[in-house]
XYZ file of C-alpha atoms in Angstrom:
93
model
C 81.335 -234.537 -30.910
C 82.039 -238.207 -30.589
C 80.898 -241.149 -32.733
C 79.530 -238.669 -35.276
C 77.026 -237.106 -32.892
C 76.826 -234.487 -30.178
C 77.795 -235.628 -26.699
C 75.835 -234.876 -23.534
C 77.017 -232.248 -21.067
C 77.138 -234.023 -17.682
C 78.961 -231.408 -15.588
C 79.293 -227.676 -16.123
C 81.844 -226.006 -13.853
C 80.874 -228.254 -10.916
C 77.117 -228.438 -11.561
C 75.653 -231.784 -12.597
C 77.102 -235.191 -11.852
C 79.967 -234.868 -9.417
C 83.528 -235.295 -10.596
C 84.022 -237.930 -7.878
C 81.122 -240.066 -9.109
C 82.231 -239.788 -12.733
C 85.851 -240.674 -11.946
C 84.678 -243.585 -9.782
C 83.371 -245.095 -13.023
C 86.000 -243.889 -15.501
C 89.191 -243.410 -13.510
C 91.054 -240.071 -13.539
C 90.038 -237.724 -16.348
C 93.305 -235.762 -16.393
C 94.129 -236.890 -19.930
C 90.549 -237.156 -21.236
C 90.959 -234.224 -23.611
C 90.146 -233.840 -27.281
C 93.312 -233.413 -29.339
C 91.823 -230.628 -31.455
C 91.143 -228.536 -28.332
C 94.837 -228.669 -27.491
C 95.833 -227.351 -30.905
C 93.085 -224.778 -31.383
C 92.153 -223.550 -27.894
C 95.294 -224.064 -25.831
C 97.630 -222.985 -28.653
C 100.905 -224.425 -27.335
C 103.776 -222.149 -28.302
C 106.556 -224.666 -28.771
C 107.388 -228.369 -28.698
C 108.125 -228.264 -24.949
C 104.671 -226.809 -24.219
C 103.023 -229.465 -26.386
C 104.886 -232.222 -24.546
C 103.762 -230.869 -21.166
C 100.127 -230.808 -22.288
C 100.291 -234.432 -23.512
C 101.700 -235.487 -20.124
C 99.506 -233.466 -17.753
C 96.346 -232.448 -19.635
C 93.763 -231.097 -17.198
C 95.521 -232.432 -14.088
C 96.032 -229.078 -12.348
C 92.466 -227.851 -12.944
C 90.898 -231.177 -12.009
C 93.028 -231.444 -8.847
C 91.538 -228.133 -7.701
C 88.048 -229.430 -8.452
C 88.712 -232.658 -6.577
C 89.545 -230.610 -3.476
C 86.717 -228.074 -3.477
C 84.145 -229.413 -5.967
C 84.383 -226.330 -8.198
C 85.519 -226.870 -11.772
C 86.189 -223.345 -13.026
C 86.361 -223.336 -16.803
C 85.731 -227.085 -17.080
C 82.960 -228.971 -18.863
C 82.518 -232.752 -18.772
C 80.809 -234.536 -21.651
C 79.713 -238.119 -22.248
C 79.106 -239.784 -25.575
C 75.772 -241.612 -25.521
C 76.941 -244.000 -28.247
C 80.238 -245.308 -26.816
C 80.089 -243.984 -23.238
C 83.369 -242.069 -23.435
C 83.692 -239.202 -20.962
C 85.927 -236.303 -21.858
C 86.879 -232.883 -20.596
C 86.459 -229.594 -22.390
C 87.245 -226.053 -21.396
C 85.043 -223.021 -21.434
C 85.574 -219.327 -21.061
C 83.006 -217.583 -18.878
C 84.156 -214.048 -19.662
């Protein structure tokens, strides 16, 4: 959710708008995460882990997707009110 409404899914694990075309408009999405996902889904164990997440975000996963076009476990959303694009994770198991 963003701006009090649901955002639009624009890429699901590599399907949809390409990461390259999105980042051409937005710049790198490495740190385009929602803070609550960090705390609830990533569950950092200690202060050092939290600090690493704030500095790197989705960098490793997105770097893989930039190379081969596959975004395993990654969803990209866009708010239709403000235009913000952000990254979310998904579990396909």
